[in-house]
Amino acid sequence: MKRTLLMVVPLGLALAAAIGACGPGGGGGQASLIELAQSRGLSPDDAARAIKTFVAPGGRDEYMLFASGGHSGQVHVIGVPSMRLLKSIAVFTPEPWQGYGYGADWSEEALDGPAPGRPGAGAARGTGGDLRWGDSHHPALSETDGKYDGRWLYINDRAHGRIGFVDLADFRTKQVLQVPNLQTSHGGIFATPDTKYVHISSKVPALKGWNASRGQSVSLDDHLNRYPDIYRGYSTFIAVDQKSGRMDVAKSFQIELPPYTQDLADSGKGVSYGYAFINSYNAEMATGGIQQGRPPLEVGASQLDFDFLHIINWQKAEQVVAAGKFTELNGIRVITLETAIAEGLLHLAPEPRSPHGVDIAPKGDYITVSGKLDPHATVYGFDRILKAIADKNYEGTDRYGIPILKFDAVVAGKVELGAGPLHTQYDNTGHAYTSLYLESAVAKWTLGEPYHPAANAFKLVDKVSIHYNIGHLATTHGDTMEPQGKYLIAMNKWSIDRHSNVGPLHPQNFQLIDISGPKMELLADMPIGFGEPHYAQLVKADTIKAHAVYPPGVSPATMEKSPNAIASEKDARIVRRPGVVEVWMNVVRSHFTPDIVTAKVGDTVIIHLTNTEQTADATHGFAVPTKNVMVSLDPGESTTVRFVADTPGTYSFYCTEFCSALHLEMQGWLIVEK
Ligand code: RUQ
Ligand code: CUA
């Protein structure tokens, strides 16, 4: 039952503790604050929660949450602790407000570059052409020395083997890369502690040599009976250009993996720098086929007691590639399974069946694996793994010949947490926080030495209920070498009974939890009405140093001055050549110059738009009715749009941002003559 203030005797004491001895100046004192809380039906605890999360008008949140938007294909930026939505960054899905995917050159390049293997594909571009959605799962902020550096963000597309790259200088997506040989993705994305690479591995294994643009011939019989031979997974290390943040396939490499279903992955750091860890399930290699007399996949994939943690020495893989011991497959350098085994860069360790999350502790020394069907977290010791590898302490090999380390040799501890553990994050006092999907709770537990003396290691110390069905969770800097504690966000799949009814499709539910004390405390709910979030990262807001305005004439495509930028309306002009009308257009409050553009039917119209303002927030839009042309022109930005004038008539293009008192007048005409 909910307590109200009226039922609680020492309510004045509680509120006084929460708000300090004096009321705020100029307004209601302590007594009227209590009345206010009472009038809203708030308990003292509720009032304290409100004060802990409230950010006054004009104030700033201390943290920013970068949350995946799931199958909305976006990334959502949320202020913490206020849980206010600051921005949705379009990544895999067109979004008109940001002018993403509606004619702007930088966005078309990001979304539409042809996939590898398609005509005209550059090595590092391409999304497979006309895809207009993605399933964004796991964001990875760039890191320096194992800490978030606020420069870039990468996110995978679960539905496809794609990675989106967002430049945090302007919060815009600059590149969507189709990773060769992957049809789907899940393992990662993570950045190595120096962001030399971002890692992604396949989710469901794909046909060996899979290429979306060519396709592959296969039969039902092949699928059911030759699965272990014809399918493969891949662990992919995508090289990051250290100046631009862009991904470069030519400098990247993959390691071929067995067709177990590789699941989540995490990066070694500190003592385990140079290693990567990938979970898997379906070591049974079940194929589905209920009507073919096979068990449903969830049954077929749960026959064995153990699946496999994949342990990859990527620094060794780097050397193997440098020595030329790779084959090229669909435009990327691939270390085959045979080579990976021969070079000793790939090992397996048994993990309790059907694991999900693998999360490395801040010093890189512990590897926490949580298995949906096992109430424990299993903690592997990296020192034990190294020793078992050095001693060749194997319990055998898998059917492909990959050595399997002895379970007892590599496990440092186990801790019983509750039903359905999934993902783990860390704090600054040696604690781990694990989401419990089935139990709808977060478990807090202690790590071993050196975080806690051996006597206190791997013990459950607290639990808090959430609402409901938690997937991922995020603590402040909780997957880096320097977690900050303080807050935890529970990302819940179900929100039944928590919010106003908006129809059968319910929002998901984020819950803010205070982890600064010994007991976790639920502070606030935030309905998420824009796609199912998966992972998120919670970063100190002042880590991010975005432009307030672009320097004059900068193109979002290159982040350098565009050769087509103009300085003022004196430079505005129209140049015609056969079949083409090319316009250099100046954009300021409150007119376009030129404001009349004429073309002949069939002409290609190319407009180089420069917003020549340097006032923060003086954004203009450029929209053309009946065309998929909608460009956001932020102050200083220079962007090019091109389209075909295919129907005669006049078209009143206009500014879509209410930029000034004369915004409504900010329009012009495109006259298309027969
Ligand atoms: S995982 S279903 Cu992030 Cu728990 Cu994708
Ligand atoms: Cu510019 Cu409205």
XYZ file of C-alpha atoms and ligand atoms in Angstrom:
681
model
C 0.000 0.000 0.000
C 1.192 3.467 -0.808
C 1.990 5.665 2.137
C 0.837 9.225 1.918
C 2.115 12.129 3.913
C -1.039 12.209 5.957
C -0.311 8.746 7.301
C 3.191 9.593 8.348
C 3.731 11.454 11.568
C 7.274 12.793 11.189
C 6.628 14.141 7.726
C 8.065 17.522 8.532
C 11.291 15.866 9.619
C 11.547 13.829 6.432
C 10.918 16.770 4.171
C 13.137 19.025 6.214
C 15.909 16.489 5.769
C 15.226 16.386 2.078
C 14.986 20.103 1.463
C 17.194 21.557 4.180
C 16.096 23.577 7.126
C 14.876 26.638 5.228
C 12.435 26.921 2.397
C 13.572 28.434 -0.876
C 13.747 32.206 -0.992
C 10.856 34.171 -2.368
C 8.372 31.340 -2.212
C 6.757 28.773 -0.008
C 8.696 27.916 3.090
C 8.978 24.484 4.607
C 5.385 24.371 5.733
C 3.986 25.151 2.301
C 6.301 22.615 0.661
C 4.835 19.997 2.942
C 1.359 21.126 1.988
C 2.325 20.981 -1.646
C 3.629 17.451 -1.288
C 0.477 16.465 0.576
C -1.737 18.021 -2.058
C -0.030 15.911 -4.704
C -0.322 12.761 -2.647
C 3.424 12.390 -2.288
C 4.975 10.473 0.577
C 8.097 11.884 2.245
C 10.108 9.329 0.267
C 8.450 10.468 -2.959
C 9.202 14.100 -2.162
C 12.824 13.211 -1.457
C 12.991 11.344 -4.793
C 11.585 14.356 -6.585
C 14.267 16.572 -5.089
C 17.006 14.055 -5.936
C 16.016 14.001 -9.594
C 14.678 17.488 -10.256
C 16.723 19.767 -12.451
C 15.597 23.367 -12.138
C 14.541 25.241 -15.294
C 17.699 26.247 -17.122
C 19.771 23.766 -15.140
C 21.790 20.878 -16.495
C 21.862 17.188 -15.846
C 25.081 15.784 -14.478
C 25.038 12.745 -16.770
C 23.971 11.848 -20.286
C 22.571 8.457 -21.183
C 23.200 7.232 -24.723
C 20.491 4.609 -25.157
C 19.941 2.419 -28.157
C 16.544 2.853 -29.742
C 16.081 -0.777 -30.761
C 14.104 -1.219 -33.952
C 13.462 2.505 -34.211
C 17.043 2.449 -35.524
C 18.031 5.462 -33.455
C 20.068 6.464 -30.408
C 18.360 8.451 -27.672
C 20.214 10.932 -25.507
C 18.644 11.357 -22.076
C 19.632 13.652 -19.209
C 20.236 11.961 -15.855
C 18.966 12.299 -13.141
C 16.056 14.269 -14.635
C 15.348 11.554 -17.252
C 14.479 14.193 -19.832
C 14.925 13.327 -23.494
C 17.519 15.644 -25.052
C 17.797 14.277 -28.562
C 17.109 11.282 -30.759
C 19.978 10.692 -33.162
C 18.891 9.013 -36.374
C 21.314 6.225 -37.281
C 19.729 3.451 -39.352
C 16.396 5.158 -39.992
C 15.668 8.378 -41.897
C 14.539 11.254 -39.683
C 13.344 14.523 -41.189
C 13.940 16.919 -38.270
C 17.667 16.284 -38.464
C 17.493 16.218 -42.267
C 18.755 12.636 -42.159
C 17.928 10.643 -45.265
C 16.010 13.361 -47.120
C 18.445 14.587 -49.702
C 21.304 16.011 -47.603
C 24.568 14.745 -49.095
C 26.164 13.742 -45.793
C 23.136 11.712 -44.764
C 22.695 10.027 -48.141
C 26.333 9.016 -48.021
C 25.872 7.559 -44.559
C 22.649 5.706 -45.374
C 23.003 4.795 -49.013
C 26.608 3.995 -49.798
C 26.508 0.742 -51.709
C 27.394 -2.456 -49.852
C 30.734 -4.150 -50.406
C 30.525 -6.240 -53.527
C 28.048 -3.895 -55.166
C 29.028 -1.751 -58.099
C 30.578 1.501 -57.005
C 31.200 0.400 -53.456
C 34.134 1.924 -51.698
C 35.906 -0.469 -49.368
C 34.521 1.132 -46.249
C 31.119 2.346 -47.331
C 27.824 0.774 -47.817
C 24.649 -0.337 -46.193
C 23.193 -2.528 -48.859
C 21.378 0.180 -50.738
C 17.803 0.846 -49.848
C 17.505 -0.451 -46.283
C 15.453 1.997 -44.275
C 15.514 0.461 -40.836
C 17.846 -1.170 -38.381
C 17.713 -2.599 -34.870
C 20.170 -0.564 -32.833
C 21.367 -2.561 -29.819
C 24.694 -1.756 -28.250
C 26.258 1.696 -28.234
C 30.004 2.027 -27.673
C 31.445 5.391 -26.737
C 35.038 5.842 -27.839
C 37.686 5.445 -25.145
C 41.185 6.669 -24.385
C 43.135 4.783 -21.689
C 40.023 2.761 -20.926
C 37.878 5.832 -20.205
C 35.182 7.512 -22.248
C 36.730 10.370 -24.214
C 33.499 11.856 -25.592
C 34.577 11.887 -29.246
C 32.602 9.221 -31.071
C 29.853 6.680 -30.694
C 29.355 3.399 -32.551
C 26.281 1.198 -32.495
C 25.422 -2.133 -34.077
C 22.348 -3.100 -36.051
C 21.147 -6.437 -34.663
C 19.030 -7.078 -37.744
C 21.973 -6.673 -40.065
C 25.705 -6.870 -39.746
C 25.984 -3.099 -39.712
C 27.659 -0.482 -37.548
C 26.616 3.159 -37.380
C 29.182 5.825 -36.530
C 28.015 9.004 -34.789
C 30.407 11.947 -34.493
C 29.759 13.544 -31.099
C 31.147 16.854 -32.378
C 27.733 17.353 -33.997
C 25.687 14.320 -32.853
C 25.173 13.193 -36.441
C 25.592 9.808 -38.068
C 28.394 9.895 -40.625
C 28.802 6.304 -41.653
C 26.797 3.105 -41.712
C 29.064 0.209 -42.504
C 27.913 -3.208 -43.675
C 30.440 -5.567 -42.130
C 31.360 -8.268 -44.658
C 30.334 -11.884 -43.952
C 27.826 -10.905 -41.255
C 24.091 -11.032 -41.846
C 23.160 -10.130 -38.259
C 25.204 -8.824 -35.337
C 25.243 -8.805 -31.573
C 28.698 -9.329 -30.021
C 29.627 -5.790 -29.175
C 29.793 -3.275 -30.267
C 32.670 -2.477 -27.984
C 35.651 -0.208 -28.449
C 39.082 -1.399 -27.409
C 40.371 0.770 -24.524
C 42.236 2.945 -27.058
C 39.507 2.784 -29.755
C 42.053 1.327 -32.147
C 39.275 -1.055 -33.102
C 35.583 -1.442 -32.573
C 34.459 -5.051 -32.356
C 31.343 -6.727 -33.628
C 30.581 -10.405 -34.069
C 27.771 -12.191 -35.798
C 24.567 -13.099 -34.008
C 22.972 -15.934 -35.963
C 25.737 -17.547 -38.050
C 25.418 -16.870 -41.770
C 26.229 -19.033 -44.764
C 29.997 -19.114 -45.174
C 30.951 -16.397 -47.646
C 27.529 -14.763 -47.330
C 27.150 -11.678 -49.488
C 23.832 -9.838 -49.415
C 24.124 -8.500 -52.919
C 25.008 -11.813 -54.601
C 22.955 -14.226 -52.531
C 23.903 -17.870 -52.190
C 22.361 -21.109 -53.405
C 21.309 -23.481 -50.651
C 18.583 -26.082 -49.969
C 16.473 -27.125 -47.004
C 18.515 -30.314 -46.869
C 21.741 -28.279 -46.722
C 20.344 -26.216 -43.886
C 19.129 -29.186 -41.825
C 21.979 -31.609 -42.452
C 25.080 -29.627 -43.307
C 24.667 -26.745 -40.848
C 28.013 -27.257 -39.042
C 29.859 -27.153 -42.370
C 28.130 -24.392 -44.281
C 27.490 -21.784 -41.563
C 30.062 -19.629 -39.794
C 30.293 -16.849 -37.247
C 32.907 -14.092 -37.309
C 34.594 -11.903 -34.765
C 35.347 -8.596 -36.468
C 37.864 -5.946 -35.507
C 37.039 -2.804 -37.456
C 39.897 -0.312 -37.585
C 39.030 3.259 -36.568
C 40.686 6.244 -38.235
C 42.113 8.143 -35.286
C 41.443 11.547 -36.768
C 37.925 11.236 -38.160
C 36.553 8.292 -36.199
C 35.486 6.608 -39.437
C 35.698 2.874 -39.882
C 38.110 1.442 -42.429
C 37.463 -2.092 -43.686
C 40.790 -2.233 -45.528
C 42.673 -2.072 -42.215
C 40.260 -4.411 -40.418
C 40.225 -8.163 -39.930
C 37.966 -11.025 -38.932
C 38.457 -14.308 -37.142
C 36.327 -17.160 -38.402
C 34.297 -18.867 -35.653
C 32.226 -22.044 -35.445
C 28.511 -21.653 -36.144
C 27.529 -21.537 -32.504
C 25.339 -18.513 -31.995
C 27.814 -15.932 -30.752
C 26.078 -13.596 -28.336
C 27.393 -10.670 -26.328
C 31.035 -9.697 -26.219
C 33.278 -7.415 -24.215
C 36.731 -5.960 -24.456
C 39.707 -6.883 -22.339
C 41.237 -3.894 -20.545
C 44.012 -3.290 -18.059
C 45.578 -6.699 -17.434
C 43.451 -8.264 -20.175
C 44.135 -5.608 -22.820
C 44.516 -7.315 -26.180
C 41.867 -9.934 -25.495
C 38.208 -10.135 -26.417
C 35.539 -12.332 -24.865
C 32.427 -13.553 -26.672
C 29.600 -15.641 -25.247
C 27.739 -18.179 -27.284
C 24.706 -20.380 -27.097
C 23.445 -23.168 -29.322
C 26.712 -25.102 -29.133
C 24.305 -27.881 -30.221
C 24.025 -26.137 -33.608
C 20.261 -26.780 -33.633
C 18.700 -25.758 -36.941
C 15.042 -25.248 -36.086
C 12.558 -27.148 -38.263
C 9.516 -27.922 -36.140
C 7.587 -29.236 -39.140
C 10.620 -31.213 -40.278
C 10.558 -33.173 -37.007
C 13.316 -31.165 -35.349
C 12.907 -29.584 -31.918
C 12.048 -25.906 -31.695
C 15.259 -23.907 -31.592
C 14.914 -23.003 -27.922
C 14.737 -26.708 -27.054
C 17.366 -27.855 -29.518
C 19.738 -25.179 -28.300
C 19.368 -26.166 -24.626
C 20.415 -29.842 -24.757
C 23.969 -29.566 -23.490
C 24.910 -28.413 -20.001
C 27.564 -26.060 -21.327
C 28.045 -23.512 -24.052
C 31.319 -21.769 -24.830
C 32.993 -18.541 -23.842
C 35.259 -17.593 -26.765
C 38.591 -16.104 -25.695
C 40.351 -14.248 -28.493
C 43.857 -12.837 -28.383
C 43.355 -10.034 -30.901
C 46.857 -8.636 -30.584
C 48.131 -12.005 -31.738
C 45.516 -11.958 -34.504
C 46.859 -8.571 -35.577
C 50.357 -10.072 -35.904
C 49.040 -13.083 -37.808
C 47.342 -10.760 -40.289
C 50.487 -8.635 -40.587
C 52.416 -11.809 -41.396
C 50.058 -12.406 -44.313
C 48.366 -15.469 -42.841
C 44.849 -14.543 -43.919
C 42.453 -15.124 -46.767
C 40.329 -12.385 -48.226
C 36.590 -12.976 -48.130
C 34.114 -10.405 -49.403
C 36.706 -7.652 -49.153
C 37.998 -8.231 -45.635
C 41.028 -10.094 -44.298
C 39.898 -13.272 -42.541
C 41.894 -15.547 -40.262
C 40.465 -19.010 -40.858
C 39.511 -21.301 -37.990
C 42.446 -23.578 -38.826
C 44.906 -20.682 -38.669
C 43.340 -19.294 -35.489
C 43.760 -22.705 -33.819
C 47.269 -23.267 -35.163
C 48.363 -19.823 -33.969
C 46.823 -20.339 -30.533
C 44.761 -17.160 -30.654
C 41.359 -18.746 -30.037
C 40.328 -20.745 -26.958
C 36.995 -21.809 -25.535
C 35.929 -22.130 -21.903
C 32.747 -23.924 -20.871
C 29.986 -21.699 -19.528
C 26.722 -22.783 -17.938
C 24.157 -23.297 -20.678
C 22.607 -20.479 -22.654
C 24.577 -17.577 -21.222
C 23.826 -14.023 -22.280
C 25.980 -11.204 -20.926
C 29.747 -11.182 -20.587
C 31.059 -8.132 -18.764
C 34.635 -7.353 -17.767
C 35.389 -5.813 -14.365
C 37.060 -2.359 -14.258
C 40.610 -3.639 -13.875
C 40.119 -6.225 -16.605
C 40.713 -9.045 -14.133
C 37.269 -10.651 -13.814
C 34.931 -11.750 -16.546
C 31.321 -12.084 -15.427
C 29.102 -14.415 -17.401
C 25.394 -14.621 -16.661
C 23.250 -17.408 -17.985
C 19.527 -16.802 -18.453
C 18.775 -20.374 -17.293
C 21.232 -20.474 -14.369
C 20.612 -18.366 -11.235
C 24.348 -17.768 -10.807
C 26.827 -15.350 -12.220
C 29.978 -17.244 -13.109
C 33.140 -15.199 -12.648
C 36.219 -16.166 -14.640
C 39.647 -14.993 -13.525
C 41.786 -13.636 -16.321
C 44.955 -14.794 -14.514
C 43.473 -18.287 -14.392
C 42.657 -18.176 -18.083
C 46.239 -17.176 -18.938
C 47.628 -19.931 -16.739
C 45.299 -22.576 -18.217
C 46.330 -21.522 -21.723
C 50.034 -21.616 -20.797
C 49.642 -25.041 -19.139
C 47.469 -26.355 -21.967
C 45.022 -27.318 -19.244
C 42.394 -28.541 -21.682
C 39.426 -30.787 -21.227
C 39.517 -31.518 -24.941
C 38.656 -29.765 -28.164
C 35.379 -28.994 -29.879
C 34.484 -30.641 -33.205
C 36.479 -27.979 -35.054
C 39.610 -28.605 -32.985
C 39.454 -25.485 -30.784
C 40.966 -26.224 -27.364
C 38.515 -26.062 -24.445
C 40.004 -24.857 -21.156
C 39.054 -26.763 -17.988
C 36.071 -25.111 -16.332
C 37.397 -25.497 -12.782
C 40.762 -24.094 -13.805
C 39.403 -20.795 -15.097
C 36.462 -20.020 -12.782
C 37.325 -17.718 -9.874
C 33.933 -17.791 -8.229
C 30.196 -18.152 -8.554
C 27.486 -16.155 -6.895
C 23.815 -17.037 -6.694
C 21.865 -13.950 -7.685
C 18.326 -14.996 -8.593
C 16.237 -15.910 -11.610
C 17.358 -14.973 -15.098
C 20.598 -13.012 -14.738
C 21.520 -11.202 -17.937
C 23.907 -8.254 -17.839
C 26.414 -6.810 -15.379
C 27.830 -3.339 -14.727
C 30.261 -2.097 -12.100
C 30.762 0.782 -9.657
C 33.720 2.543 -8.024
C 33.631 0.512 -4.810
C 34.161 -2.993 -6.154
C 30.543 -3.946 -6.684
C 28.843 -5.551 -9.606
C 25.195 -5.030 -10.541
C 23.424 -7.754 -12.474
C 20.008 -7.534 -14.105
C 17.604 -10.377 -13.289
C 15.108 -10.650 -16.116
C 12.838 -13.353 -14.688
C 12.865 -11.961 -11.186
C 12.471 -8.312 -12.311
C 15.255 -7.143 -10.029
C 18.787 -5.819 -9.899
C 21.279 -7.735 -7.748
C 24.295 -6.008 -6.190
C 27.259 -8.166 -5.280
C 30.900 -7.892 -4.327
C 33.832 -8.728 -6.554
C 36.863 -10.637 -5.290
C 40.359 -9.384 -4.590
C 41.710 -6.753 -5.070
C 38.296 -5.060 -4.850
C 37.282 -6.953 -1.691
C 39.203 -9.286 0.598
C 38.764 -12.933 -0.278
C 36.415 -13.408 2.670
C 33.858 -10.991 1.217
C 34.250 -11.989 -2.391
C 31.376 -12.896 -4.657
C 28.576 -12.223 -2.172
C 25.124 -10.908 -2.874
C 24.697 -7.750 -0.774
C 21.490 -6.079 -1.991
C 18.577 -6.433 -4.359
C 15.980 -3.990 -5.667
C 12.780 -4.749 -7.574
C 12.199 -3.151 -10.950
C 9.132 -2.945 -13.211
C 9.395 -5.195 -15.189
C 11.539 -7.688 -17.081
C 14.831 -5.875 -17.062
C 17.217 -6.385 -19.963
C 20.343 -4.291 -19.883
C 21.375 -1.919 -17.157
C 23.837 0.959 -17.167
C 25.848 2.475 -14.325
C 27.889 5.668 -14.653
C 30.963 4.842 -16.745
C 30.094 1.302 -15.616
C 31.840 -0.583 -18.434
C 35.064 1.446 -18.312
C 38.199 1.292 -16.172
C 36.826 4.127 -14.017
C 33.198 3.590 -13.017
C 31.696 6.428 -10.952
C 28.893 4.736 -9.006
C 26.009 7.074 -8.115
C 23.312 6.080 -10.637
C 22.033 2.973 -12.335
C 19.472 2.856 -15.122
C 17.368 -0.288 -15.395
C 16.126 -0.798 -18.952
C 12.903 -2.714 -18.657
C 11.071 -4.472 -21.443
C 7.611 -4.370 -19.890
C 5.795 -1.479 -18.259
C 2.362 -2.986 -17.646
C 0.448 -0.873 -15.034
C 3.173 1.799 -14.738
C 1.981 4.457 -17.176
C -1.185 5.907 -18.690
C -2.781 3.625 -21.245
C -1.674 4.562 -24.743
C -3.030 1.474 -26.443
C -1.865 -2.122 -26.641
C 1.696 -1.246 -27.624
C 3.086 -0.215 -24.273
C 6.124 1.949 -23.810
C 9.201 0.322 -22.352
C 10.260 1.584 -18.955
C 13.548 3.054 -17.821
C 14.048 3.257 -14.074
C 16.592 5.447 -12.364
C 18.161 3.857 -9.288
C 20.363 5.594 -6.734
C 23.358 3.356 -6.001
C 25.330 5.850 -3.907
C 24.456 4.176 -0.583
C 24.602 0.602 0.686
C 20.942 0.057 -0.314
C 19.817 0.673 -3.867
C 16.863 3.054 -4.100
C 14.433 3.428 -6.971
C 14.057 7.127 -7.830
C 12.064 7.552 -11.032
C 10.345 5.936 -14.016
C 10.721 7.133 -17.584
C 8.403 5.700 -20.239
C 10.250 5.032 -23.481
C 7.776 5.474 -26.302
C 10.156 5.120 -29.216
C 11.367 1.611 -29.836
C 12.777 -1.008 -27.508
C 16.049 0.107 -26.022
C 18.794 -2.411 -25.435
C 22.145 -1.335 -24.074
C 22.979 2.232 -23.000
C 26.017 4.022 -21.654
C 25.875 6.622 -18.923
C 28.552 9.286 -19.204
C 29.388 12.449 -17.248
C 27.873 15.218 -19.359
C 31.017 17.359 -19.394
C 32.895 14.529 -21.150
C 31.020 15.477 -24.321
C 32.266 18.613 -26.067
C 30.047 19.137 -29.068
C 30.052 22.237 -31.278
C 27.423 24.835 -30.346
C 27.646 26.082 -33.957
C 29.689 24.782 -36.876
C 32.676 26.908 -37.845
C 31.680 28.883 -40.994
C 30.904 26.730 -44.035
C 31.611 23.328 -42.507
C 30.224 20.263 -44.244
C 28.882 17.603 -41.850
C 30.214 15.001 -44.308
C 33.857 15.966 -43.792
C 33.738 18.267 -40.759
C 35.890 20.602 -42.839
C 35.024 23.714 -44.810
C 33.011 22.695 -47.857
C 34.410 23.809 -51.254
C 30.820 24.831 -52.007
C 30.339 26.956 -48.898
C 29.694 30.654 -49.480
C 30.423 33.518 -47.090
C 27.351 35.666 -47.660
C 24.518 36.331 -50.092
C 26.918 38.317 -52.287
C 28.374 34.958 -53.347
C 24.995 33.377 -54.063
C 24.591 32.347 -57.718
C 22.950 30.009 -60.211
C 24.979 28.235 -62.887
C 23.320 26.303 -65.700
C 24.684 23.648 -68.006
C 22.801 21.153 -70.146
C 20.485 19.143 -67.920
C 21.768 20.690 -64.699
C 20.902 23.720 -62.603
C 23.491 24.314 -59.893
C 22.727 26.797 -57.140
C 24.887 28.280 -54.385
C 22.245 29.426 -51.924
C 22.698 31.642 -48.893
C 20.481 30.959 -45.897
C 19.973 33.535 -43.119
C 17.093 34.960 -41.100
C 14.747 35.399 -42.907
C 15.366 34.645 -46.557
C 16.992 32.353 -49.062
C 19.177 33.904 -51.790
C 18.387 33.211 -54.539
C 14.717 32.907 -53.620
C 13.586 31.989 -57.124
C 15.211 29.126 -59.001
C 14.054 28.123 -62.460
C 14.646 24.773 -64.101
C 13.436 22.777 -67.109
C 11.581 19.501 -66.643
C 14.137 16.728 -66.316
C 16.912 18.966 -65.036
C 18.960 17.785 -62.118
C 18.817 20.496 -59.479
C 21.877 20.733 -57.246
C 21.643 23.213 -54.382
C 24.602 24.006 -52.162
C 23.041 25.521 -49.062
C 25.097 27.492 -46.557
C 23.643 28.768 -43.321
C 25.945 31.767 -42.906
C 24.818 32.507 -39.357
C 27.061 31.997 -36.332
C 24.353 32.460 -33.704
C 23.769 29.362 -31.591
C 20.422 27.698 -32.338
C 19.811 29.759 -35.503
C 18.920 26.622 -37.446
C 16.987 26.816 -40.697
C 15.340 24.078 -42.684
C 15.059 23.646 -46.434
C 12.027 21.693 -47.572
C 10.608 21.195 -51.057
C 6.969 20.095 -51.269
C 6.296 16.839 -53.172
C 9.985 15.904 -53.005
C 11.788 13.860 -50.387
C 13.899 16.901 -49.690
C 14.129 18.038 -46.087
C 17.443 19.438 -44.917
C 18.309 20.816 -41.492
C 20.853 23.618 -41.792
C 22.454 24.297 -38.475
C 24.386 27.549 -37.964
C 27.584 27.483 -40.027
C 26.581 24.353 -41.932
C 27.074 23.853 -45.650
C 25.165 20.956 -47.175
C 24.372 19.929 -50.729
C 21.065 18.524 -51.914
C 20.262 17.168 -55.371
C 17.030 16.011 -56.985
C 15.391 15.803 -60.388
C 12.795 18.399 -61.370
C 10.506 15.865 -63.021
C 7.108 17.572 -62.956
C 6.305 21.042 -64.313
C 4.855 23.632 -61.944
C 5.914 25.978 -59.179
C 7.054 24.670 -55.841
C 7.236 26.850 -52.763
C 10.259 25.704 -50.868
C 10.414 26.946 -47.294
C 12.235 27.011 -43.989
C 10.909 24.377 -41.574
C 12.367 25.816 -38.346
C 10.559 28.671 -36.646
C 13.763 30.682 -36.827
C 12.566 34.256 -36.426
C 9.555 36.527 -36.263
C 9.554 36.476 -40.076
C 10.040 32.715 -40.335
C 6.746 32.347 -42.177
C 8.049 34.645 -44.895
C 11.194 32.550 -45.250
C 10.220 30.814 -48.477
C 10.988 30.871 -52.168
C 9.965 29.293 -55.448
C 11.295 26.598 -57.672
C 9.752 27.113 -61.103
C 9.914 24.030 -63.307
C 9.134 24.892 -66.931
C 8.107 22.444 -69.627
S 21.095 -8.204 -25.647
S 18.568 -9.092 -27.432
Cu 21.741 -6.417 -25.716
Cu 20.415 -8.538 -23.693
Cu 20.393 -7.814 -27.648
Cu 14.641 30.112 -41.275
Cu 12.447 29.673 -40.484
